[in-house]
XYZ file of C-alpha atoms in Angstrom:
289
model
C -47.819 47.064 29.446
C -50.719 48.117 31.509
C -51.498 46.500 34.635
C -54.197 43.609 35.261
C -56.765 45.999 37.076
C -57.268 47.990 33.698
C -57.646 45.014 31.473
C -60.221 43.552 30.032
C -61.280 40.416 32.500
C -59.684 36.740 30.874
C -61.833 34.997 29.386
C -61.069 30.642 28.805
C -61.374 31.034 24.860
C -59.023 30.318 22.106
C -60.512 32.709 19.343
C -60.356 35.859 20.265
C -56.989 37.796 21.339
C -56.510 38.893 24.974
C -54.511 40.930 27.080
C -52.853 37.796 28.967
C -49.592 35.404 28.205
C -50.983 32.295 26.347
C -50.088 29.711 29.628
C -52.353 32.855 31.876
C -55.399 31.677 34.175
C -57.097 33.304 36.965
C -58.506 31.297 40.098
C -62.011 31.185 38.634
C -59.914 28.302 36.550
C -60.163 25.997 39.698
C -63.235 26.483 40.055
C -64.383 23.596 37.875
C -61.462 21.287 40.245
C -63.038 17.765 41.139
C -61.485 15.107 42.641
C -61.838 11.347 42.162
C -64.444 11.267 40.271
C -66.547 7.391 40.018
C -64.230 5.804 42.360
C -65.737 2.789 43.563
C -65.545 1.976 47.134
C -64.568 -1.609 48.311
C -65.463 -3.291 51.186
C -62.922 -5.373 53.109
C -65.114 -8.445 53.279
C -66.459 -8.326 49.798
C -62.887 -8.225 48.708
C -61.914 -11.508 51.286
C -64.701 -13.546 49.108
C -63.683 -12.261 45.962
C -60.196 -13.266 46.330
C -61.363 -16.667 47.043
C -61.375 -17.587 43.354
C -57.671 -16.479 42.876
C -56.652 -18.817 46.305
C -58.530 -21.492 44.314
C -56.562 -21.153 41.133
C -53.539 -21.298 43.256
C -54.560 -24.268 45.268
C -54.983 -26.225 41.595
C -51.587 -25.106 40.857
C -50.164 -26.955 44.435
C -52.112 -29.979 43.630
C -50.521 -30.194 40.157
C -46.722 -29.816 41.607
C -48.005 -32.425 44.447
C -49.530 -34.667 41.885
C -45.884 -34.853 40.314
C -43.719 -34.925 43.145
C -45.962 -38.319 44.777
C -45.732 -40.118 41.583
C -41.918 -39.069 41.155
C -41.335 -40.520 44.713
C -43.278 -43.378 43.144
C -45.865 -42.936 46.578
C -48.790 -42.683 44.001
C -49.191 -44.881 41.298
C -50.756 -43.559 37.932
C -53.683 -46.309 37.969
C -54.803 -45.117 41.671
C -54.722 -41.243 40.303
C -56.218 -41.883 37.240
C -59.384 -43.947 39.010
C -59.518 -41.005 42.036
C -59.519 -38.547 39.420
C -61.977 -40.248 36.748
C -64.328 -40.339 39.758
C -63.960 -36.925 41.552
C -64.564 -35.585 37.800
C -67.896 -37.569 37.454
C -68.690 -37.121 40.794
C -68.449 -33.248 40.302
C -69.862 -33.389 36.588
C -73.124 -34.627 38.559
C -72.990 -31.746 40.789
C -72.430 -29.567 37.906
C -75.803 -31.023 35.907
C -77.782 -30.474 39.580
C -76.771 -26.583 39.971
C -77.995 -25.902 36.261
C -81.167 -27.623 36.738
C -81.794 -25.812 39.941
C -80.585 -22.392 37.855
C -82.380 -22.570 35.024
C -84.926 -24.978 35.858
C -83.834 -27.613 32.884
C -81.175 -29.258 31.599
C -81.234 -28.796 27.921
C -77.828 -26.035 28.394
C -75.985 -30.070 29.195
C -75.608 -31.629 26.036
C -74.490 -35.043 27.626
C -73.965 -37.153 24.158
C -71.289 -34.368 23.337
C -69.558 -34.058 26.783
C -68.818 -37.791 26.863
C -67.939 -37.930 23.371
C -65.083 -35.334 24.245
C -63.650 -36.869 27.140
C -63.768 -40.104 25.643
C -62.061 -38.339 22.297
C -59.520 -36.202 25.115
C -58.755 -39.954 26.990
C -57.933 -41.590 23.620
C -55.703 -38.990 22.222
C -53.661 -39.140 25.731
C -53.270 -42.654 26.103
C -52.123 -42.620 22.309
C -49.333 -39.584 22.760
C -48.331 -40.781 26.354
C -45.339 -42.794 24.855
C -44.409 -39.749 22.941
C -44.994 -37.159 25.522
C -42.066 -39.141 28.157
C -39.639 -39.407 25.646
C -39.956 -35.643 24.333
C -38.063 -33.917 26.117
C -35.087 -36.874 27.141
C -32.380 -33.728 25.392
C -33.164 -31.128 27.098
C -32.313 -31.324 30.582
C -33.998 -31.433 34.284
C -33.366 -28.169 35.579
C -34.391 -26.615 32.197
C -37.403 -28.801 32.564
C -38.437 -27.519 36.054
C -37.440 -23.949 34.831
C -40.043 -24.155 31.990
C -42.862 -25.667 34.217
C -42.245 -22.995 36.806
C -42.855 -19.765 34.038
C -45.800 -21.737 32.515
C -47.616 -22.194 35.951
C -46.914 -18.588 36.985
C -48.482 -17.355 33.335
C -51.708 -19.826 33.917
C -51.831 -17.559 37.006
C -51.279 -14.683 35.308
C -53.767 -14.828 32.496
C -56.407 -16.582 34.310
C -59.646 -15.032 33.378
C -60.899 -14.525 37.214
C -63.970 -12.440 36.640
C -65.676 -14.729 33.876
C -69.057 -15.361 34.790
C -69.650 -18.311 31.507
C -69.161 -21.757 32.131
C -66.053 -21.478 29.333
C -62.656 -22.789 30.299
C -60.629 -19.467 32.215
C -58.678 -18.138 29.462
C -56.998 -20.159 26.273
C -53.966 -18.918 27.024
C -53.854 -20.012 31.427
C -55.345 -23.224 29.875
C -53.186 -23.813 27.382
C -49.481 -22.778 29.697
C -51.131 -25.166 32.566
C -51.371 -28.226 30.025
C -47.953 -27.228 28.621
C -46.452 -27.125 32.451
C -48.662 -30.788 32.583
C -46.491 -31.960 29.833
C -43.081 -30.862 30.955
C -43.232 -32.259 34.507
C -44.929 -35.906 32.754
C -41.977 -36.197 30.500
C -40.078 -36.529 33.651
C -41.877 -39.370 35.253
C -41.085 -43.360 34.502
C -43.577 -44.764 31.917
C -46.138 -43.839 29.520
C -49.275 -44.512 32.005
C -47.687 -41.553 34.136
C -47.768 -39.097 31.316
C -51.163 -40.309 30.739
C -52.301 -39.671 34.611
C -50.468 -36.185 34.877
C -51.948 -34.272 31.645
C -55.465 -36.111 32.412
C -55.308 -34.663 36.299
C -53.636 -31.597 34.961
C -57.107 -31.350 31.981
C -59.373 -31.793 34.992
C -57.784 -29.438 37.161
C -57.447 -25.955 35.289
C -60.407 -26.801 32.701
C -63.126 -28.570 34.012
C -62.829 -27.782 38.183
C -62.938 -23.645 37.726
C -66.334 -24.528 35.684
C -67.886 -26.061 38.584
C -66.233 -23.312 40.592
C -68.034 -21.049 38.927
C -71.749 -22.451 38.709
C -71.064 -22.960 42.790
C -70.015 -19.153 43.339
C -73.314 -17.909 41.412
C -75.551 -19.541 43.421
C -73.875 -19.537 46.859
C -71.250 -17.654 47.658
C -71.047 -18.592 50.976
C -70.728 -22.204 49.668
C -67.922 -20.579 47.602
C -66.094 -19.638 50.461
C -66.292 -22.761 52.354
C -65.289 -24.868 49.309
C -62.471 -22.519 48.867
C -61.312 -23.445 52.681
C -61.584 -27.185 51.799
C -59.743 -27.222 48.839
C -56.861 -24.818 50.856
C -56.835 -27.292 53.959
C -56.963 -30.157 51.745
C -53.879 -29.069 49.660
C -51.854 -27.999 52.421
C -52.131 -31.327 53.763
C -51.048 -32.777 50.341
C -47.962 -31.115 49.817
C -46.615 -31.140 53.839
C -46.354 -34.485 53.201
C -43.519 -34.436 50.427
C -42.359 -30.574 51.016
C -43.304 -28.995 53.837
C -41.286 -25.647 52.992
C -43.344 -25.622 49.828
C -46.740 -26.245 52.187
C -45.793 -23.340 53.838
C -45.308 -21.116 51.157
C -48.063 -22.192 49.852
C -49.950 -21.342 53.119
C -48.358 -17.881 53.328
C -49.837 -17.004 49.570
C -53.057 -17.779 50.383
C -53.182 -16.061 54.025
C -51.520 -13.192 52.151
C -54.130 -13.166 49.075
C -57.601 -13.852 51.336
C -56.843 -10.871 53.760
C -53.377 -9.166 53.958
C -53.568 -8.047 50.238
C -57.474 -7.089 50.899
C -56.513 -5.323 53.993
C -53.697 -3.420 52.711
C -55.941 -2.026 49.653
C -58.724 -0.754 51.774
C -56.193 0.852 53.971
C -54.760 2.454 50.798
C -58.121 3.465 49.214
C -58.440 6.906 50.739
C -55.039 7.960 50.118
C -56.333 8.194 46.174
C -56.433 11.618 45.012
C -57.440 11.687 41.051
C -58.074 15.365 40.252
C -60.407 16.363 37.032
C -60.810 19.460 35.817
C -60.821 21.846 32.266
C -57.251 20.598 31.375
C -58.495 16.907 31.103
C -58.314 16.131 26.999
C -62.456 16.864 25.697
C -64.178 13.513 25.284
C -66.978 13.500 22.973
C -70.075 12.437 23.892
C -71.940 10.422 21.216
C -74.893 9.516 23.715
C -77.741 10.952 22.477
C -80.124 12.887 24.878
């Protein structure tokens, strides 16, 4: 065979029969060599307020287990959570109706008639399946129980939709595990009104609260922030009182979300080395010029 010098120069084509093995390519071929291409850049501070809404989801989480573990102890009676609740909902339903009149300069996105007809539909289907909710699970047994409520809450973590920017619930699916975990940990408690308390707290927390959430985070986001430190302080408190391993734990998750998680990716970020280049599979373009 004769050697490269007195061939005819390669050429990257498929049709036409050259001189070189099929797998041959000379170093014009990195030529066209680019590396990460649109990679976004994060800032560590930007990424500390951002992970306030996943600290938030969390903290609902702790107030749920909380919830259950004072009225288990019997240290909080269902009557006294149900009225603190009922209140802190209307209470932050008012705040809600504020921050879209300020947003949109009217109120006609709040369809009042409707919202109240809900929760009053939502209370009355409770109440009725309370008695049925404490007795539903009486054959299956405590640690299965606990076991169930612990895979649901991680999956309403999970799933949570985090980025929405609606005011919809986050996710039918986190919803939907968080009432289920709701339901597991009230068929463990003494009477029907307990039942009744847990999955109305439980409704309030992962549906209506990250709505509110939300509304406050588009307008302020250093609000957002500060909120987020309340609600963190507030359920730390909460749960030292009847498990202070779990307070700290709970503690260490959030310090660990809000900055060691943020700090670790930044640090990571330039170590990223996508390359691009004429071995990438062809993407057509269907964008018109």
């Amino acid at each position: 065979m004769e050697d490269t010098e007195d061939r005819k120069p390669w050429k990257k084509i498929l049709y036409e029969k050259q001189d070189y093995p099929d797998n041959y390519v000379d170093k014009s071929f990195l030529d066209e060599l680019k590396k990460n291409l649109n990679v976004r850049h994060y800032q560590f501070s930007k990424l500390v307020w951002e992970s306030c809404v996943i600290s938030q989801q969390l903290s609902s989480v702790s107030l749920l287990v909380s919830l259950f573990l004072y009225m288990e102890s019997q240290m909080l009676t269902p009557q006294c959570l149900w009225i603190v609740s009922s209140v802190l909902t209307l209470v932050g339903y008012t705040c809600h109706f504020g921050l879209v009149w300020r947003t949109t300069g009217s109120v006609a996105s709040v369809h009042l008639s409707q919202d109240l007809k809900t929760c009053l539909l939502f209370q009355g289907y409770s109440g009725a399946l309370s008695p049925i909710l404490v007795s539903l699970t009486e054959t299956i047994s405590t640690d299965t129980i606990y076991a169930m409520t612990a895979v649901m809450l991680i999956a309403n973590l999970l799933f949570c939709n985090y980025l929405s920017k609606d005011d919809q619930v986050p996710g039918a699916l986190s919803l939907n595990a968080a009432i289920f975990a709701s339901v597991c940990l009230a068929s463990r408690l003494h009477t029907a009104l307990h039942a009744f308390a847990t999955v109305t707290a439980a409704f309030e927390l992962f549906a209506l609260w990250p709505v509110l959430c939300r509304k406050v985070k588009e307008l302020s986001m250093r609000v957002h922030v500060l909120q987020t430190l309340i609600i963190s302080v507030l359920t730390a408190a909460i749960l030292s009182v009847v498990t202070p391993i779990g307070a700290t734990l709970y503690v260490g998750l959030v310090l660990y979300i809000t900055f060691v998680a943020p700090a670790w990716f930044v640090y990571l970020q330039p170590l990223k080395n996508n390359i691009h280049g004429p071995w990438d599979e062809a993407v057509v373009n269907t964008k018109s010029s």
